[in-house]
PDB file of C-alpha atoms in Angstrom:
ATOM      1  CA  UNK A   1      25.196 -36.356 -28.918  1.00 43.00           C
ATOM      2  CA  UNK A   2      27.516 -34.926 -31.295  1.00 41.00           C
ATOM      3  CA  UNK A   3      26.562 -31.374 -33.040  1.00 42.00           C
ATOM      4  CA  UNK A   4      25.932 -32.682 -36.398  1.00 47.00           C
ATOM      5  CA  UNK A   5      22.945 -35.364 -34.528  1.00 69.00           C
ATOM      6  CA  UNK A   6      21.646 -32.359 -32.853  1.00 87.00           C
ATOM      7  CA  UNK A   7      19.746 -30.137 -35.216  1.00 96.00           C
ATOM      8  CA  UNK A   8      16.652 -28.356 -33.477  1.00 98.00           C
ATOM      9  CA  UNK A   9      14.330 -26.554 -35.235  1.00 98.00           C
ATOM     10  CA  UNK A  10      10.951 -24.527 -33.702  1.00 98.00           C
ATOM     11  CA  UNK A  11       7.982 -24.031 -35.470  1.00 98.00           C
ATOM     12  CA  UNK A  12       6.505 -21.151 -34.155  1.00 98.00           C
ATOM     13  CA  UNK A  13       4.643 -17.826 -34.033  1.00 97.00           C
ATOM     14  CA  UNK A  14       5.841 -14.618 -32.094  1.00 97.00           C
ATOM     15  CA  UNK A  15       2.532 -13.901 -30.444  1.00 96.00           C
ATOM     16  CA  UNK A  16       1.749 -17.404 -29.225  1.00 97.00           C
ATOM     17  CA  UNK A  17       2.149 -18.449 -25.569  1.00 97.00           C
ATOM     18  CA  UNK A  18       2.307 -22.154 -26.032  1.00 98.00           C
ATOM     19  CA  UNK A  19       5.349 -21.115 -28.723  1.00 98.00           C
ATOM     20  CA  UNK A  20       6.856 -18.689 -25.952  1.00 98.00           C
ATOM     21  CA  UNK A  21       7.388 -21.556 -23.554  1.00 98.00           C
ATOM     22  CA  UNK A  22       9.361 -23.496 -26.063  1.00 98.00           C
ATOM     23  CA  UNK A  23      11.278 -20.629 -26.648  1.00 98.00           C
ATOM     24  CA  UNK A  24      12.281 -19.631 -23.654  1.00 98.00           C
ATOM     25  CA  UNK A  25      12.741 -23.758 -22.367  1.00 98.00           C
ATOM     26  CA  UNK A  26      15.359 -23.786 -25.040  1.00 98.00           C
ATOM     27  CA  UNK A  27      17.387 -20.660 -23.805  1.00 97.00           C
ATOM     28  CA  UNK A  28      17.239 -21.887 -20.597  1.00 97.00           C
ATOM     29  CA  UNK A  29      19.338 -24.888 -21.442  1.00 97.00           C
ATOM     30  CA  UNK A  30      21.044 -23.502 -24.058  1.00 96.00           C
ATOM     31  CA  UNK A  31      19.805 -25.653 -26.921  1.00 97.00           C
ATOM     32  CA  UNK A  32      20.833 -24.191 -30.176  1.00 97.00           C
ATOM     33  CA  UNK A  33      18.235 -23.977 -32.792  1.00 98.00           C
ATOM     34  CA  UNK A  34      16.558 -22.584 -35.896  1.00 98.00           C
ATOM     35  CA  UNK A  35      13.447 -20.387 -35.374  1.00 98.00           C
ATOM     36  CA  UNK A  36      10.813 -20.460 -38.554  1.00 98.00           C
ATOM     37  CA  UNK A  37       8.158 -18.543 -37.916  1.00 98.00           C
ATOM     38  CA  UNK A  38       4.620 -19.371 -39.357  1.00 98.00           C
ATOM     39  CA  UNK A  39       1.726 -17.729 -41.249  1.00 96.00           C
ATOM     40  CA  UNK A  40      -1.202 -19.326 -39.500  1.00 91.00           C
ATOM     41  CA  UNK A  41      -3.382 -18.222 -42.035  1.00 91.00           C
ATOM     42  CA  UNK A  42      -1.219 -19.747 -44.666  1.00 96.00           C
ATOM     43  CA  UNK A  43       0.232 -22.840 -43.167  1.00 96.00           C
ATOM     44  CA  UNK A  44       3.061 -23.994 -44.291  1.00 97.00           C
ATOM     45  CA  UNK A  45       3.490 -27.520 -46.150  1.00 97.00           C
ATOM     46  CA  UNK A  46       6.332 -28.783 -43.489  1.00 97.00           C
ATOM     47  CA  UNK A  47       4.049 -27.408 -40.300  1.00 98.00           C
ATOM     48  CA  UNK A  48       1.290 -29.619 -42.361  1.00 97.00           C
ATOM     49  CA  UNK A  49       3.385 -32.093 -42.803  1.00 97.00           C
ATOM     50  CA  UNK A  50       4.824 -32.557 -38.991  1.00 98.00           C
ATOM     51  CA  UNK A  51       1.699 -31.641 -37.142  1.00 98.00           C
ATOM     52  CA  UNK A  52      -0.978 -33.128 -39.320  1.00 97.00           C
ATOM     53  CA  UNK A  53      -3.422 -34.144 -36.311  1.00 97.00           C
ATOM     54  CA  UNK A  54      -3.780 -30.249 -34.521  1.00 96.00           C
ATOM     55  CA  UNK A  55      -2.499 -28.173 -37.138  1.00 96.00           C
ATOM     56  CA  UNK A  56      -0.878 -26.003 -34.713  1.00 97.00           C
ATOM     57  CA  UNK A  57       2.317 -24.421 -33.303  1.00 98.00           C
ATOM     58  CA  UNK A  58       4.624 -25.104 -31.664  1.00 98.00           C
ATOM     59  CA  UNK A  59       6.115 -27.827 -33.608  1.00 98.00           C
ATOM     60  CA  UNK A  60       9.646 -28.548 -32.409  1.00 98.00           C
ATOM     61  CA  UNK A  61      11.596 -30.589 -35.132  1.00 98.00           C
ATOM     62  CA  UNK A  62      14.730 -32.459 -33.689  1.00 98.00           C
ATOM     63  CA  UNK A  63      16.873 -34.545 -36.355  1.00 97.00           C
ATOM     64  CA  UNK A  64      14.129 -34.481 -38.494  1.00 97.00           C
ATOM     65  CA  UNK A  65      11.779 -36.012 -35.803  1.00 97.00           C
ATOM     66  CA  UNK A  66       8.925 -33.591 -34.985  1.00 98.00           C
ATOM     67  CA  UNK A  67       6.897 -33.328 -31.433  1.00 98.00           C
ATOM     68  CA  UNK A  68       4.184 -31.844 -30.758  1.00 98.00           C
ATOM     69  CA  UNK A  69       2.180 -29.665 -27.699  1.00 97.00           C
ATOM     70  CA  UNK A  70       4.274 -27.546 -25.237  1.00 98.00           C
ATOM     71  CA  UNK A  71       4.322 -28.993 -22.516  1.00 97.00           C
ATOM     72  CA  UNK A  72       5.225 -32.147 -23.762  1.00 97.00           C
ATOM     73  CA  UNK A  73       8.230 -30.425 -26.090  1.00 98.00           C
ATOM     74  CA  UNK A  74       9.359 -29.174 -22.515  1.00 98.00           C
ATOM     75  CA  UNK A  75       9.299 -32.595 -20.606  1.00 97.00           C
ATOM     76  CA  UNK A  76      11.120 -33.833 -24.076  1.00 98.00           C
ATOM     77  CA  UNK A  77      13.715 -31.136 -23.870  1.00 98.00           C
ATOM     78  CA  UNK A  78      14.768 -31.932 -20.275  1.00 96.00           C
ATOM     79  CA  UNK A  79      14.599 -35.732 -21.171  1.00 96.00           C
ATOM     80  CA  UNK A  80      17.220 -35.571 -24.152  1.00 97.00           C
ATOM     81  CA  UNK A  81      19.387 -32.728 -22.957  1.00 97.00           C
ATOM     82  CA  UNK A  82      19.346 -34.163 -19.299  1.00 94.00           C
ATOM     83  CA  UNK A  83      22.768 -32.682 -18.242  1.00 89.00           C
ATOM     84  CA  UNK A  84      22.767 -29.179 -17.532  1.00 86.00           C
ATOM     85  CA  UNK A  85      19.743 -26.746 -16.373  1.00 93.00           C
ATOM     86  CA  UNK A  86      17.108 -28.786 -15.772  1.00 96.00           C
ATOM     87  CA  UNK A  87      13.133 -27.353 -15.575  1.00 98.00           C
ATOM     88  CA  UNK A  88      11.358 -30.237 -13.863  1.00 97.00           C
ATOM     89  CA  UNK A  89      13.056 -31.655 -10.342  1.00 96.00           C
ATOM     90  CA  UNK A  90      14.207 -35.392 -10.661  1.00 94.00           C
ATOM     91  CA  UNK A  91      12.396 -37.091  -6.779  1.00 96.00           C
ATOM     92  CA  UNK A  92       9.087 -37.864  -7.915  1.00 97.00           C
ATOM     93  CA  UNK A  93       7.306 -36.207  -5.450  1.00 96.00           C
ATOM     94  CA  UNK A  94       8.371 -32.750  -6.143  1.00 95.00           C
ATOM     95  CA  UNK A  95       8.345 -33.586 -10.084  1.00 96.00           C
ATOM     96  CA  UNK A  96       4.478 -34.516  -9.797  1.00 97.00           C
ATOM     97  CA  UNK A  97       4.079 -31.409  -7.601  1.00 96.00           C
ATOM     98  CA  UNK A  98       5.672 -29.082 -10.297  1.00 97.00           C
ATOM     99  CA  UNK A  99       3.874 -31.140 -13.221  1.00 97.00           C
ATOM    100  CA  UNK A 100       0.376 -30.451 -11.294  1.00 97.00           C
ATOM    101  CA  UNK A 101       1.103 -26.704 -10.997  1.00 97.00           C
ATOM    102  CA  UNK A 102       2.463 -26.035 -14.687  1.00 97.00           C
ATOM    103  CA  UNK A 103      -0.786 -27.708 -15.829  1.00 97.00           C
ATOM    104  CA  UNK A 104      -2.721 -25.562 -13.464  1.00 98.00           C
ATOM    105  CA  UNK A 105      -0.900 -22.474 -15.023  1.00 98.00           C
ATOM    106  CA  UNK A 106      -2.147 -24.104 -18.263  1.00 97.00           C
ATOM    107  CA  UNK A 107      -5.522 -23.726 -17.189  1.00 97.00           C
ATOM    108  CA  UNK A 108      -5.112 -20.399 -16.148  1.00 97.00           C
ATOM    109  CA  UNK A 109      -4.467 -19.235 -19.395  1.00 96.00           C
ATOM    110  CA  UNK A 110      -7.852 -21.091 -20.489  1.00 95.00           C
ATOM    111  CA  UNK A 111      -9.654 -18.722 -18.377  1.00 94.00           C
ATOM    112  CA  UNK A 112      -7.980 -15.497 -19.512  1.00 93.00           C
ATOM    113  CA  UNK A 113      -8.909 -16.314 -22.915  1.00 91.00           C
ATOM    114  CA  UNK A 114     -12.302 -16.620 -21.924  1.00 88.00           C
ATOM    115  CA  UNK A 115     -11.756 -12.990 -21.501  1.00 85.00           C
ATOM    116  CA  UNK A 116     -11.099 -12.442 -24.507  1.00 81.00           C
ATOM    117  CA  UNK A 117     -13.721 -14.785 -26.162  1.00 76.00           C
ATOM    118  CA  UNK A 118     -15.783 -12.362 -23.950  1.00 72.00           C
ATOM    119  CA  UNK A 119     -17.862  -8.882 -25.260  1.00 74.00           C
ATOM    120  CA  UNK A 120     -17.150  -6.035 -22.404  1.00 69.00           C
ATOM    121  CA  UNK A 121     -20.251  -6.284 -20.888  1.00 69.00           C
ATOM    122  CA  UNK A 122     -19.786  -9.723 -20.489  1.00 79.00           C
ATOM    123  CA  UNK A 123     -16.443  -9.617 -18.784  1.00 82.00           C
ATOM    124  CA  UNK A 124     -17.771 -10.104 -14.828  1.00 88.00           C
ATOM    125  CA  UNK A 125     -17.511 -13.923 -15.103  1.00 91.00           C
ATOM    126  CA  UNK A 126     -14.764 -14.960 -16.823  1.00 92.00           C
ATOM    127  CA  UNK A 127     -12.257 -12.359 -14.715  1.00 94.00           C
ATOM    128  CA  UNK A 128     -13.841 -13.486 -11.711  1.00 94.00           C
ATOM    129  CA  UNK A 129     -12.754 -16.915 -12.366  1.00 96.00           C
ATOM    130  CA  UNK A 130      -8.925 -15.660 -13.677  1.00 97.00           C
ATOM    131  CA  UNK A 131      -8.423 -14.079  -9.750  1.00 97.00           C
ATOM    132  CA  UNK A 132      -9.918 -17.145  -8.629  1.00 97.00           C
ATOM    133  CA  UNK A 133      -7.212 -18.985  -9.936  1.00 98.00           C
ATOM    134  CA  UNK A 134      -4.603 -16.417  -9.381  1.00 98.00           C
ATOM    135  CA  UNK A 135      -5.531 -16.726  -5.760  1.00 97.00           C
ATOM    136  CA  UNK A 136      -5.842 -20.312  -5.544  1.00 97.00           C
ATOM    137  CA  UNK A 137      -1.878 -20.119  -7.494  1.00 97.00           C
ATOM    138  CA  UNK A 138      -0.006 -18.219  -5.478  1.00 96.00           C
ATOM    139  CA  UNK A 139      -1.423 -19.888  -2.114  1.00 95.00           C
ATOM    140  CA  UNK A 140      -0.597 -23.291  -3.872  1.00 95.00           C
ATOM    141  CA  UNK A 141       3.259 -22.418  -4.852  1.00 94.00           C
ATOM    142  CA  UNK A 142       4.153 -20.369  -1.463  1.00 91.00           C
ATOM    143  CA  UNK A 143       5.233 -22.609   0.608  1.00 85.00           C
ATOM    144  CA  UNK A 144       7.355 -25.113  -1.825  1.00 88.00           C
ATOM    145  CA  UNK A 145       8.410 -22.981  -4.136  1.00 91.00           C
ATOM    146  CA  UNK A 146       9.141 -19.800  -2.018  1.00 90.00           C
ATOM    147  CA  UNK A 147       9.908 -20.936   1.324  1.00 83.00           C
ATOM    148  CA  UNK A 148      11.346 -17.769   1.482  1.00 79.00           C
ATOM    149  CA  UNK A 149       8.586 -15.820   1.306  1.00 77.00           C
ATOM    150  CA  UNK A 150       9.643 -13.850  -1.916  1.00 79.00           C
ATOM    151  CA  UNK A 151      11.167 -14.676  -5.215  1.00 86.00           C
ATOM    152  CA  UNK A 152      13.993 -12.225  -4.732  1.00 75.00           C
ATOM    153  CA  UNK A 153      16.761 -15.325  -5.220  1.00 80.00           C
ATOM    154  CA  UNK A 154      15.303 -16.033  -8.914  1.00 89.00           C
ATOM    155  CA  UNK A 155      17.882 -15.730 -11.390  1.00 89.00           C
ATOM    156  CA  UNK A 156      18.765 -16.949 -14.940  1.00 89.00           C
ATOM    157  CA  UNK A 157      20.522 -19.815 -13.962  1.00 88.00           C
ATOM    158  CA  UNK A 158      17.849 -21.316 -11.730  1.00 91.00           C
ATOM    159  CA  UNK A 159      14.618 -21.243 -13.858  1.00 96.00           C
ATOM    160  CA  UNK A 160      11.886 -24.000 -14.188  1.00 97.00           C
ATOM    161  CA  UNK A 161       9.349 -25.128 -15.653  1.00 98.00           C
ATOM    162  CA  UNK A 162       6.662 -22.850 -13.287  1.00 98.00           C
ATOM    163  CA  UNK A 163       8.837 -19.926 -14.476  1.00 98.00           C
ATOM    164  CA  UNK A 164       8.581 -20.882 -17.781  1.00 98.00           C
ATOM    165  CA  UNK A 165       4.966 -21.861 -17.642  1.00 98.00           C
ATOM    166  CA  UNK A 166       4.522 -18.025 -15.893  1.00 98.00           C
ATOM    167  CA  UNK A 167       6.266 -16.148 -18.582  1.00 98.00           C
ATOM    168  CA  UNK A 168       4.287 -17.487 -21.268  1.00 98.00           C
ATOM    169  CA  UNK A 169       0.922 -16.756 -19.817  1.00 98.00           C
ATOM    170  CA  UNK A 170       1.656 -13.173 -17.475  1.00 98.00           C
ATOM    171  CA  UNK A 171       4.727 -12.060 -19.165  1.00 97.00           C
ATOM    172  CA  UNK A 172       2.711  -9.911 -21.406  1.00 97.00           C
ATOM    173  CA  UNK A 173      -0.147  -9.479 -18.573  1.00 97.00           C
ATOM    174  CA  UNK A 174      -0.474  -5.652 -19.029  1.00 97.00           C
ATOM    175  CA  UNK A 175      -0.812  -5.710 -22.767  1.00 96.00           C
ATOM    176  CA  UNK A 176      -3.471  -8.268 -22.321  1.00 94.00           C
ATOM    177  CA  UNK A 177      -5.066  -6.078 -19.385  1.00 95.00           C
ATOM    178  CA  UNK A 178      -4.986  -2.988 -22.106  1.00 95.00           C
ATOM    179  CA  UNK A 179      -6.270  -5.148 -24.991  1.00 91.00           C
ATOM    180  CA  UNK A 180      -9.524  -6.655 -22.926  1.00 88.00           C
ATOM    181  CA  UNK A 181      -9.698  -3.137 -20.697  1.00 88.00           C
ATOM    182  CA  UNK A 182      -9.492  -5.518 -17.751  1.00 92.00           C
ATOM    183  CA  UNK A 183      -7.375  -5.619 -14.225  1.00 94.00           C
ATOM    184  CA  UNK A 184      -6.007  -8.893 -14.227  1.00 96.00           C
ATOM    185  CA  UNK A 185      -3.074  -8.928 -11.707  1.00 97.00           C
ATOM    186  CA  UNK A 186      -3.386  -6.793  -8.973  1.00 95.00           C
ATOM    187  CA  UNK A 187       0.202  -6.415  -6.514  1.00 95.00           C
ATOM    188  CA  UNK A 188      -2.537  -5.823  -3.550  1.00 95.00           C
ATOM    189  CA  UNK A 189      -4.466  -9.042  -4.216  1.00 95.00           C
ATOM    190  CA  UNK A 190      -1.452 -11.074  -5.694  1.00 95.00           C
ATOM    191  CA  UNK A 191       2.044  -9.601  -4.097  1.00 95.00           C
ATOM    192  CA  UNK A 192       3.818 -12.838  -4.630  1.00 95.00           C
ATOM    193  CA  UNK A 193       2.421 -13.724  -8.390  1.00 96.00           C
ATOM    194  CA  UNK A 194       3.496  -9.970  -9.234  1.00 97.00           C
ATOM    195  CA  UNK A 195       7.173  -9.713  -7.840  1.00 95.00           C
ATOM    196  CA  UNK A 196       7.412 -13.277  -9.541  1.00 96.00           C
ATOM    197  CA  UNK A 197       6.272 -11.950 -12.752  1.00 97.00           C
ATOM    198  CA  UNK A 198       8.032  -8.736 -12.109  1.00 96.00           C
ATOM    199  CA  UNK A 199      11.610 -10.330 -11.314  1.00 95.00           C
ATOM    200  CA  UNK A 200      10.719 -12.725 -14.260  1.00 97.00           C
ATOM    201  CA  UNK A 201      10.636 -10.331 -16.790  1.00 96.00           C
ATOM    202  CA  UNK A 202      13.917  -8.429 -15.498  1.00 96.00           C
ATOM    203  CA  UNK A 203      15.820 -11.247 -16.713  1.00 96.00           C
ATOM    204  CA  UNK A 204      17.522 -10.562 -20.183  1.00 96.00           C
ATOM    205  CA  UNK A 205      16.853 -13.941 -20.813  1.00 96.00           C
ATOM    206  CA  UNK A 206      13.594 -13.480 -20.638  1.00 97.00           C
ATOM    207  CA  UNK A 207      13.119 -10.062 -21.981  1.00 97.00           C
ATOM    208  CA  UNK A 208      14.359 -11.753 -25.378  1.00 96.00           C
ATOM    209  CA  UNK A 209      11.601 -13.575 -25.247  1.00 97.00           C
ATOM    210  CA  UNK A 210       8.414 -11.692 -24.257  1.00 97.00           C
ATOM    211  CA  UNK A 211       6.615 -10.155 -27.121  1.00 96.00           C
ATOM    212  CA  UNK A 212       6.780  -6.065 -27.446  1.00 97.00           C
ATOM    213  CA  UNK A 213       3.855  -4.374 -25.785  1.00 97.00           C
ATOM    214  CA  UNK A 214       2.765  -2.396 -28.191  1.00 97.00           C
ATOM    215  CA  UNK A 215       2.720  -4.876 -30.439  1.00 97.00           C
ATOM    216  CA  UNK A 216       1.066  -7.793 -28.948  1.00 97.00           C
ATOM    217  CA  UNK A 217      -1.977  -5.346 -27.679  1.00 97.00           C
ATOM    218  CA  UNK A 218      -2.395  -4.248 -31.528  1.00 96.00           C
ATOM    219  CA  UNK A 219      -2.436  -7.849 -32.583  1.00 94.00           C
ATOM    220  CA  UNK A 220      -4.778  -8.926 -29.613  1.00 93.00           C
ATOM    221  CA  UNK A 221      -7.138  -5.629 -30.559  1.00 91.00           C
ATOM    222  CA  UNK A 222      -7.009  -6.603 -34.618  1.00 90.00           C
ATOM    223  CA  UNK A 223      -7.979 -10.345 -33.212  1.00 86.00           C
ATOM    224  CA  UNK A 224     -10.587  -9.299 -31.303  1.00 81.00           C
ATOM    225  CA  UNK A 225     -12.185  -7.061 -33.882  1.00 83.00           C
ATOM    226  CA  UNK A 226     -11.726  -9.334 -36.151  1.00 79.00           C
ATOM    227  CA  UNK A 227     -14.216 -11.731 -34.650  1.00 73.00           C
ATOM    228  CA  UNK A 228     -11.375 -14.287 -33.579  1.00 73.00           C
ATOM    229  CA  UNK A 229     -12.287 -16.762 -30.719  1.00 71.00           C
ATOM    230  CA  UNK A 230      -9.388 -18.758 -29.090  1.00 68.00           C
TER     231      UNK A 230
END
């Protein structure tokens, strides 16, 4: 595609995971675009307008043609810019594999909002089921996608989807732990998921991406007492 057929445009809003993953897809594979960031408590008419069904961001906006939901704006984004860095393998098997697990990752950010739906007292459940799924996460991407046993060979230039997917939620995991006065990753119970996160957010790449700490924990505090449920 020539330059002038290629205009990209995301829809977005700094604090949202599901926007974070777009964002960071997009650096990955060095996709040029415009960044508008929305008021979701005054939409705007073109967000209106090019998500009409959910309402919602992230919208990303290619030639004029929006789509809709991250994860399938990241499966679109390797589809149309299919030379170069690529976030989901090409053999089936592993593609399904890697599919399976970013959804998982999906729902692990389900349950960590729970703890955040949650009052203090009522915390026991939900974080038992967020190390539940931490657990059952880092015993299910060992052995295929760290045969090494570590994730000391992660680098810019070799990022996927699972690292994407694992910014968005844990990238910001200890302003989230500060906002809900929670331990949610713990390097004793979860060495792997923590040096992945940690060597994660290293990256420059990536640390142009992850929303300031101080920041997001005032934002998720204000939400809370605000009487916001995700």
């Amino acid at each position: 595609m020539g330059s002038g057929e290629n205009k990209v445009v995301l829809h977005g809003m700094w604090a949202s995971p599901y926007v974070k993953r777009v964002e960071l897809a997009l650096k990955i594979k060095g996709i040029p675009f415009e960044y508008v960031e929305e008021n979701l408590r005054n939409k705007s008419p073109q967000l209106l307008k090019y998500n009409p069904v959910h309402k919602k961001v992230p919208v990303l906006v290619h030639n004029g043609k929006p789509v809709c939901e991250s994860l399938v704006i990241l499966e679109y984004l390797d589809e149309v810019w299919s030379t170069g860095p690529q976030l989901l393998p090409k053999e089936p098997y592993q593609r399904a594999n890697f599919r399976f697990w970013a959804a998982y990752i999906q729902q692990l950010l389900e349950s960590i909002f729970k703890l955040f739906n949650a009052d203090k007292e009522a915390h026991e459940k939900p974080l038992q089921e967020v190390h539940e799924k931490l657990r059952n996460l880092e015993d299910g991407v060992k052995e295929f996608y760290f045969p090494e046993g570590s994730p000391n060979h992660i680098s810019a230039e070799n990022l996927g989807i699972l690292d994407v997917m694992l910014v968005s939620v844990l990238g910001p995991f200890r302003a989230k732990e500060e906002a809900f006065s929670v331990k949610i990753l713990d390097p004793g119970k979860n060495p792997l998921l923590f040096s992945w996160i940690q060597a994660l957010i290293e990256l420059p790449l990536v640390k142009e991406v992850v929303p300031p700490h101080d920041k997001m924990v005032g934002v998720l505090q204000f939400l809370k007492q605000s009487g916001f449920k995700f």
